[in-house]
XYZ file of N, CA, C and O in Angstrom:
660
model
N -91.788 39.868 64.205
C -93.196 39.837 64.519
C -93.988 40.214 63.269
O -93.734 41.222 62.648
N -94.939 39.388 62.916
C -95.720 39.666 61.718
C -96.934 40.519 62.066
O -97.531 40.377 63.116
N -97.253 41.366 61.149
C -98.381 42.280 61.361
C -99.547 41.826 60.501
O -99.406 41.611 59.309
N -100.695 41.630 61.130
C -101.876 41.224 60.377
C -102.736 42.439 60.084
O -102.915 43.293 60.938
N -103.231 42.472 58.874
C -104.104 43.555 58.495
C -105.544 43.066 58.615
O -105.889 42.021 58.078
N -106.338 43.832 59.299
C -107.746 43.495 59.440
C -108.502 44.177 58.306
O -108.402 45.391 58.128
N -109.243 43.365 57.559
C -109.995 43.912 56.435
C -111.263 44.595 56.962
O -111.993 44.045 57.774
N -111.513 45.803 56.485
C -112.704 46.556 56.884
C -113.942 45.903 56.260
O -113.871 45.366 55.150
N -115.083 45.989 56.953
C -116.314 45.393 56.406
C -116.651 45.886 54.993
O -117.062 45.087 54.153
N -116.457 47.170 54.711
C -116.776 47.700 53.381
C -115.890 47.048 52.314
O -116.348 46.739 51.217
N -114.612 46.796 52.667
C -113.703 46.156 51.717
C -114.094 44.700 51.460
O -113.959 44.203 50.343
N -114.591 44.024 52.494
C -115.075 42.646 52.319
C -116.258 42.616 51.352
O -116.344 41.742 50.489
N -117.157 43.573 51.487
C -118.326 43.654 50.603
C -117.873 43.892 49.164
O -118.344 43.227 48.243
N -116.968 44.848 48.977
C -116.480 45.156 47.629
C -115.826 43.932 46.994
O -116.041 43.648 45.811
N -115.038 43.175 47.781
C -114.384 41.970 47.273
C -115.415 40.902 46.916
O -115.303 40.234 45.869
N -116.427 40.742 47.745
C -117.474 39.753 47.472
C -118.260 40.120 46.214
O -118.568 39.260 45.389
N -118.567 41.401 46.056
C -119.270 41.843 44.855
C -118.403 41.653 43.614
O -118.880 41.190 42.575
N -117.119 41.984 43.721
C -116.196 41.835 42.584
C -116.109 40.370 42.165
O -116.086 40.064 40.971
N -116.091 39.463 43.135
C -116.043 38.026 42.836
C -117.288 37.583 42.063
O -117.255 36.592 41.333
N -118.379 38.320 42.206
C -119.622 38.005 41.496
C -119.780 38.854 40.228
O -120.854 38.896 39.637
N -118.728 39.576 39.859
C -118.742 40.352 38.622
C -119.400 41.720 38.748
O -119.740 42.334 37.742
N -119.569 42.211 39.968
C -120.210 43.505 40.185
C -119.163 44.495 40.690
O -118.517 44.256 41.706
N -119.018 45.575 39.971
C -118.054 46.604 40.357
C -118.765 47.641 41.223
O -119.763 48.233 40.822
N -118.241 47.843 42.415
C -118.791 48.814 43.354
C -117.637 49.639 43.898
O -116.468 49.304 43.681
N -117.974 50.716 44.586
C -116.906 51.538 45.159
C -117.267 51.954 46.576
O -118.440 52.081 46.924
N -116.231 52.161 47.363
C -116.406 52.666 48.726
C -116.328 54.179 48.665
O -115.431 54.735 48.046
N -117.296 54.824 49.284
C -117.266 56.281 49.373
C -116.727 56.715 50.730
O -116.299 57.839 50.898
N -116.784 55.806 51.696
C -116.203 55.990 53.025
C -116.202 54.614 53.676
O -116.535 53.622 53.034
N -115.834 54.541 54.947
C -115.831 53.242 55.628
C -117.242 52.707 55.860
O -117.419 51.519 56.115
N -118.239 53.588 55.775
C -119.608 53.144 56.043
C -120.560 53.358 54.866
O -121.753 53.104 54.985
N -120.027 53.782 53.737
C -120.860 54.039 52.553
C -120.241 53.402 51.325
O -119.045 53.513 51.091
N -121.108 52.766 50.536
C -120.671 52.189 49.278
C -121.718 52.444 48.222
O -122.862 52.792 48.537
N -121.340 52.282 46.953
C -122.319 52.475 45.884
C -121.946 51.622 44.689
O -120.797 51.222 44.513
N -122.969 51.365 43.887
C -122.753 50.667 42.632
C -123.784 51.139 41.630
O -124.891 51.527 41.994
N -123.382 51.164 40.371
C -124.273 51.530 39.273
C -124.637 50.260 38.526
O -123.783 49.402 38.292
N -125.904 50.154 38.175
C -126.390 48.959 37.489
C -127.426 49.379 36.452
O -128.124 50.374 36.643
N -127.504 48.649 35.349
C -128.557 48.925 34.378
C -129.867 48.373 34.938
O -129.863 47.433 35.732
N -130.979 48.958 34.520
C -132.258 48.558 35.094
C -132.608 47.100 34.811
O -133.302 46.476 35.581
N -132.065 46.549 33.719
C -132.353 45.141 33.424
C -131.578 44.182 34.329
O -131.889 42.992 34.381
N -130.603 44.680 35.066
C -129.816 43.841 35.992
C -130.130 44.130 37.462
O -129.544 43.533 38.354
N -131.065 45.044 37.728
C -131.282 45.485 39.105
C -131.807 44.363 40.005
O -131.419 44.262 41.170
N -132.653 43.486 39.489
C -133.173 42.366 40.288
C -132.025 41.433 40.677
O -131.893 41.045 41.840
N -131.196 41.096 39.707
C -130.056 40.204 39.948
C -129.119 40.791 41.012
O -128.713 40.097 41.948
N -128.806 42.065 40.889
C -127.906 42.718 41.841
C -128.554 42.808 43.233
O -127.913 42.559 44.241
N -129.849 43.122 43.274
C -130.551 43.201 44.561
C -130.540 41.849 45.271
O -130.348 41.785 46.495
N -130.727 40.775 44.519
C -130.695 39.432 45.135
C -129.320 39.138 45.725
O -129.209 38.577 46.816
N -128.276 39.522 45.011
C -126.910 39.318 45.515
C -126.688 40.143 46.782
O -126.122 39.652 47.761
N -127.136 41.392 46.771
C -126.981 42.247 47.961
C -127.723 41.637 49.153
O -127.231 41.673 50.280
N -128.892 41.066 48.907
C -129.639 40.437 49.992
C -128.903 39.197 50.504
O -128.831 38.969 51.713
N -128.335 38.399 49.590
C -127.553 37.219 49.988
C -126.365 37.614 50.855
O -126.011 36.905 51.794
N -125.741 38.738 50.540
C -124.600 39.225 51.320
C -125.038 39.600 52.733
O -124.274 39.481 53.675
N -126.294 40.028 52.886
C -126.796 40.371 54.213
C -127.531 41.692 54.295
O -128.001 42.073 55.370
N -127.636 42.401 53.184
C -128.391 43.659 53.183
C -129.871 43.290 53.166
O -130.403 42.882 52.142
N -130.524 43.431 54.320
C -131.866 42.870 54.485
C -133.002 43.874 54.404
O -134.162 43.491 54.527
N -132.693 45.144 54.179
C -133.793 46.109 54.053
C -133.385 47.347 53.254
O -132.209 47.674 53.144
N -134.409 47.996 52.710
C -134.234 49.264 51.998
C -134.529 50.390 52.975
O -135.583 50.408 53.604
N -133.599 51.300 53.113
C -133.798 52.469 53.970
C -134.650 53.503 53.229
O -135.564 54.078 53.793
N -134.306 53.732 51.956
C -135.010 54.754 51.173
C -134.873 54.456 49.693
O -133.928 53.803 49.260
N -135.840 54.952 48.944
C -135.773 54.944 47.480
C -135.894 56.411 47.080
O -136.831 57.093 47.486
N -134.926 56.891 46.345
C -134.947 58.292 45.936
C -134.789 58.399 44.426
O -134.343 57.457 43.771
N -135.161 59.534 43.903
C -135.014 59.782 42.479
C -134.466 61.173 42.240
O -134.744 62.098 42.997
N -133.665 61.305 41.186
C -133.078 62.586 40.821
C -133.370 62.827 39.345
O -133.043 61.995 38.495
N -134.000 63.940 39.061
C -134.383 64.287 37.700
C -133.225 64.975 36.979
O -132.642 65.928 37.499
N -132.894 64.476 35.793
C -131.881 65.080 34.940
C -132.544 65.453 33.615
O -132.415 64.732 32.616
N -133.291 66.583 33.565
C -134.056 66.923 32.361
C -133.190 67.127 31.117
O -133.611 66.780 30.014
N -131.984 67.666 31.279
C -131.131 67.891 30.115
C -130.693 66.575 29.468
O -130.360 66.529 28.300
N -130.703 65.495 30.243
C -130.355 64.169 29.715
C -131.597 63.319 29.464
O -131.472 62.172 29.028
N -132.781 63.872 29.789
C -134.047 63.162 29.602
C -134.068 61.827 30.340
O -134.511 60.806 29.813
N -133.545 61.852 31.597
C -133.564 60.629 32.387
C -133.672 60.940 33.872
O -133.463 62.078 34.304
N -134.016 59.907 34.617
C -134.169 60.009 36.072
C -133.303 58.926 36.701
O -133.351 57.761 36.280
N -132.509 59.320 37.682
C -131.719 58.340 38.410
C -132.537 57.841 39.598
O -133.140 58.647 40.320
N -132.579 56.546 39.791
C -133.242 55.935 40.935
C -132.153 55.360 41.830
O -131.248 54.671 41.350
N -132.238 55.664 43.135
C -131.241 55.195 44.093
C -131.942 54.471 45.234
O -132.814 55.039 45.893
N -131.561 53.214 45.431
C -132.015 52.437 46.590
C -130.893 52.466 47.618
O -129.761 52.104 47.303
N -131.195 52.895 48.829
C -130.229 52.852 49.924
C -130.564 51.628 50.768
O -131.685 51.532 51.284
N -129.619 50.687 50.866
C -129.867 49.444 51.593
C -128.892 49.282 52.741
O -127.782 49.813 52.712
N -129.336 48.543 53.764
C -128.495 48.276 54.924
C -128.920 46.949 55.535
O -129.656 46.185 54.921
N -128.465 46.696 56.766
C -128.762 45.425 57.419
C -129.104 45.632 58.884
O -128.473 46.428 59.571
N -130.118 44.910 59.313
C -130.421 44.816 60.741
C -129.788 43.561 61.327
O -129.422 43.520 62.485
N -129.671 42.518 60.519
C -129.343 41.188 61.030
C -127.863 40.820 61.021
O -127.458 39.931 61.756
N -127.052 41.466 60.197
C -125.623 41.137 60.126
C -124.836 42.258 60.797
O -124.800 43.385 60.297
N -124.233 41.929 61.908
C -123.573 42.955 62.725
C -122.540 43.774 61.957
O -122.482 44.993 62.094
N -121.721 43.129 61.133
C -120.697 43.854 60.357
C -121.295 44.835 59.347
O -120.623 45.747 58.889
N -122.553 44.618 58.965
C -123.179 45.465 57.949
C -124.095 46.538 58.528
O -124.565 47.402 57.802
N -124.353 46.485 59.814
C -125.335 47.379 60.420
C -125.000 48.858 60.281
O -125.896 49.691 60.246
N -123.737 49.180 60.207
C -123.339 50.590 60.098
C -123.005 50.986 58.660
O -122.507 52.072 58.410
N -123.298 50.091 57.716
C -122.978 50.355 56.315
C -124.263 50.611 55.536
O -125.250 49.903 55.691
N -124.230 51.634 54.711
C -125.336 51.939 53.801
C -124.777 51.858 52.385
O -123.762 52.477 52.070
N -125.447 51.072 51.571
C -125.025 50.903 50.186
C -126.063 51.515 49.267
O -127.260 51.305 49.452
N -125.627 52.271 48.284
C -126.524 52.890 47.303
C -126.467 52.083 46.008
O -125.397 51.903 45.432
N -127.630 51.598 45.588
C -127.754 50.892 44.313
C -128.409 51.884 43.355
O -129.540 52.304 43.567
N -127.668 52.264 42.296
C -128.125 53.332 41.400
C -128.408 52.805 40.001
O -127.652 51.991 39.474
N -129.491 53.309 39.422
C -129.827 52.996 38.045
C -130.528 54.193 37.417
O -130.859 55.150 38.123
N -130.728 54.148 36.109
C -131.396 55.232 35.393
C -132.579 54.700 34.607
O -132.557 53.560 34.136
N -133.591 55.556 34.452
C -134.701 55.289 33.539
C -134.822 56.499 32.619
O -134.524 57.620 33.009
N -135.248 56.251 31.377
C -135.439 57.324 30.406
C -136.812 57.946 30.569
O -137.761 57.284 30.980
N -136.939 59.201 30.187
C -138.240 59.869 30.177
C -139.244 59.104 29.309
O -140.413 59.033 29.628
N -138.762 58.554 28.174
C -139.665 57.861 27.244
C -140.235 56.577 27.836
O -141.326 56.159 27.481
N -139.487 55.929 28.717
C -139.941 54.704 29.376
C -139.483 54.725 30.834
O -138.537 54.044 31.208
N -140.156 55.529 31.662
C -139.727 55.654 33.054
C -140.214 54.475 33.912
O -141.057 54.624 34.784
N -139.673 53.304 33.631
C -140.091 52.127 34.391
C -138.905 51.207 34.645
O -137.931 51.210 33.901
N -139.004 50.451 35.729
C -138.031 49.426 36.053
C -138.711 48.406 36.959
O -139.781 48.683 37.516
N -138.123 47.235 37.122
C -138.744 46.225 37.977
C -138.775 46.675 39.446
O -137.828 47.278 39.945
N -139.865 46.363 40.106
C -139.985 46.659 41.540
C -139.076 45.716 42.324
O -138.921 44.547 41.966
N -138.498 46.222 43.397
C -137.678 45.382 44.274
C -138.453 44.921 45.510
O -137.872 44.360 46.429
N -139.771 45.132 45.507
C -140.577 44.699 46.664
C -140.567 43.188 46.828
O -140.755 42.701 47.943
N -140.338 42.440 45.757
C -140.272 40.986 45.870
C -139.012 40.530 46.614
O -138.971 39.427 47.152
N -137.991 41.384 46.648
C -136.747 41.061 47.352
C -136.735 41.710 48.729
O -136.396 41.072 49.720
N -137.100 42.984 48.755
C -137.156 43.733 50.006
C -138.545 44.346 50.135
O -138.879 45.300 49.424
N -139.352 43.838 51.039
C -140.676 44.405 51.267
C -140.607 45.866 51.672
O -141.532 46.649 51.431
N -139.496 46.272 52.253
C -139.329 47.644 52.720
C -139.162 48.651 51.575
O -139.132 49.858 51.814
N -139.106 48.180 50.335
C -139.052 49.094 49.182
C -140.447 49.614 48.829
O -140.587 50.552 48.052
N -141.478 49.034 49.426
C -142.877 49.300 49.098
C -143.210 50.801 49.119
O -143.677 51.356 48.138
N -142.986 51.468 50.232
C -143.353 52.886 50.372
C -142.478 53.789 49.505
O -142.979 54.692 48.849
N -141.177 53.560 49.503
C -140.270 54.393 48.716
C -140.552 54.330 47.230
O -140.480 55.344 46.529
N -140.899 53.150 46.735
C -141.241 53.043 45.313
C -142.547 53.776 45.018
O -142.660 54.437 43.989
N -143.508 53.679 45.913
C -144.772 54.410 45.699
C -144.534 55.918 45.679
O -145.083 56.638 44.848
N -143.735 56.401 46.605
C -143.451 57.835 46.654
C -142.716 58.294 45.388
O -143.033 59.340 44.824
N -141.758 57.505 44.926
C -141.004 57.853 43.724
C -141.907 57.818 42.486
O -141.787 58.661 41.592
N -142.835 56.878 42.456
C -143.825 56.824 41.377
C -144.669 58.097 41.371
O -144.849 58.743 40.339
N -145.152 58.459 42.541
C -146.046 59.610 42.648
C -145.346 60.939 42.372
O -145.902 61.818 41.717
N -144.140 61.108 42.857
C -143.452 62.391 42.754
C -142.638 62.567 41.477
O -142.412 63.689 41.031
N -142.184 61.451 40.866
C -141.360 61.546 39.661
C -141.937 60.805 38.457
O -141.415 60.915 37.356
N -142.978 60.012 38.670
C -143.611 59.317 37.559
C -142.895 58.062 37.108
O -143.105 57.593 35.989
N -142.071 57.481 37.967
C -141.369 56.242 37.621
C -142.267 55.059 37.987
O -142.709 54.952 39.127
N -142.539 54.199 37.005
C -143.365 53.004 37.245
C -142.473 51.846 37.685
O -141.478 51.541 37.020
N -142.861 51.215 38.773
C -142.136 50.061 39.287
C -142.957 48.817 38.942
O -143.948 48.518 39.601
N -142.546 48.137 37.876
C -143.291 46.988 37.358
C -143.304 45.868 38.394
O -142.263 45.473 38.898
N -144.508 45.382 38.694
C -144.652 44.296 39.657
C -144.897 44.769 41.077
O -145.047 43.956 41.990
N -144.947 46.083 41.290
C -145.237 46.611 42.632
C -146.676 46.236 42.991
O -147.582 46.396 42.171
N -146.919 45.737 44.210
C -148.257 45.266 44.564
C -149.331 46.348 44.691
O -150.520 46.040 44.614
N -148.944 47.607 44.875
C -149.947 48.667 45.018
C -149.381 50.010 44.573
O -149.181 50.910 45.379
N -149.155 50.155 43.292
C -148.565 51.381 42.767
C -149.675 52.415 42.574
O -150.324 52.472 41.542
N -149.908 53.208 43.616
C -150.957 54.228 43.591
C -150.496 55.427 44.409
O -149.471 55.387 45.078
N -151.301 56.480 44.360
C -150.953 57.712 45.089
C -150.807 57.436 46.578
O -151.541 56.649 47.153
N -149.879 58.150 47.185
C -149.603 58.009 48.606
C -149.827 59.333 49.335
O -150.378 59.350 50.421
N -149.413 60.439 48.728
C -149.482 61.756 49.370
C -150.392 62.752 48.657
O -151.073 63.530 49.297
N -150.359 62.768 47.347
C -151.104 63.769 46.589
C -152.589 63.420 46.506
O -152.951 62.245 46.517
N -153.443 64.435 46.398
C -154.869 64.146 46.238
C -155.137 63.449 44.899
O -154.397 63.653 43.929
N -156.189 62.649 44.866
C -156.524 61.896 43.654
C -156.761 62.804 42.453
O -156.526 62.408 41.327
N -157.239 64.029 42.686
C -157.532 64.930 41.570
C -156.336 65.812 41.183
O -156.467 66.742 40.409
N -155.149 65.509 41.712
C -153.954 66.282 41.381
C -153.690 66.187 39.884
O -153.718 65.110 39.309
N -153.427 67.338 39.258
C -153.144 67.378 37.826
C -151.796 68.036 37.592
O -151.335 68.833 38.386
N -151.236 67.730 36.484
C -149.984 68.382 36.119
C -148.834 67.403 36.105
O -148.998 66.203 36.249
N -147.677 67.965 35.951
C -146.467 67.169 35.873
C -146.089 66.706 37.288
O -146.594 67.226 38.275
N -145.218 65.751 37.387
C -144.828 65.198 38.680
C -144.050 66.233 39.508
O -143.127 66.862 39.003
N -144.415 66.408 40.787
C -143.884 67.503 41.606
C -142.370 67.551 41.804
O -141.828 68.625 42.017
N -141.664 66.420 41.731
C -140.215 66.473 41.925
C -139.435 66.539 40.613
O -138.217 66.559 40.625
N -140.146 66.618 39.510
C -139.460 66.848 38.236
C -139.162 68.338 38.126
O -139.922 69.178 38.575
N -138.060 68.648 37.519
C -137.611 70.039 37.483
C -138.478 70.940 36.618
O -138.404 72.157 36.737
N -139.336 70.356 35.777
C -140.217 71.200 34.968
C -141.564 71.445 35.658
O -142.461 72.041 35.077
N -141.693 71.046 36.905
C -142.917 71.276 37.671
C -143.079 72.766 37.956
O -142.138 73.448 38.330
N -144.295 73.268 37.743
C -144.597 74.671 38.036
C -145.649 74.715 39.139
O -146.567 73.909 39.164
N -145.510 75.649 40.025
C -146.448 75.805 41.128
C -147.717 76.480 40.626
O -147.659 77.512 39.956
N -148.861 75.899 40.952
C -150.134 76.496 40.556
C -150.614 77.355 41.720
O -150.750 76.889 42.835
N -150.839 78.630 41.442
C -151.225 79.568 42.469
C -152.415 80.380 41.975
O -152.326 81.046 40.960
N -153.539 80.271 42.670
C -154.750 80.991 42.323
C -155.125 80.848 40.847
O -155.427 81.823 40.171
N -155.072 79.622 40.363
C -155.499 79.356 39.004
C -154.463 79.643 37.932
O -154.717 79.452 36.757
N -153.291 80.148 38.314
C -152.240 80.460 37.347
C -151.005 79.626 37.633
O -150.707 79.330 38.791
N -150.268 79.270 36.604
C -149.002 78.605 36.828
C -147.934 79.677 37.006
O -147.854 80.627 36.246
N -147.146 79.530 38.031
C -146.122 80.528 38.351
C -144.756 79.942 38.017
O -144.411 78.861 38.471
N -143.990 80.657 37.244
C -142.649 80.262 36.902
C -141.679 81.155 37.659
O -141.888 82.373 37.730
N -140.653 80.559 38.226
C -139.625 81.384 38.856
C -138.803 82.035 37.755
O -138.501 81.398 36.752
N -138.422 83.320 37.938
C -137.582 83.961 36.915
C -136.248 83.206 36.797
O -135.667 82.816 37.787
N -135.822 82.983 35.563
C -134.649 82.179 35.282
C -133.386 82.839 35.515
O -132.351 82.447 35.639
């Protein structure tokens, strides 16, 4: 009696990406990730959409001040493809402090709209081509460094307060 192995959905995705020259990894049966340079992010996003990832769940940023860069992570999933509905894929890239910009993915996934605006406002990353890159949460007269950058200091009663190191 022959035994057939059923390929897990995450493994099918990894194989499809590998066939297109994109190296990704499974972090679990329902999580995957890939690292891409910012100049290739549009190309990779289009491929992910072709595979069936039809929306962005979140756009997040992580500040690495010692490396003078910010990591941007798009978490994508699918409503329309049943095999992908329980899978979340992280598309990761970096921007430098000197040029904190990358192409907007709103042209591929409209659902990136809010997350990119929030990341712009809180970390200062410009998403080139975003249809409305403006403040979302902070008051228009907000001054200072971006609140989610690690060098942000809390202003209290007219003074900047530093936590003891």
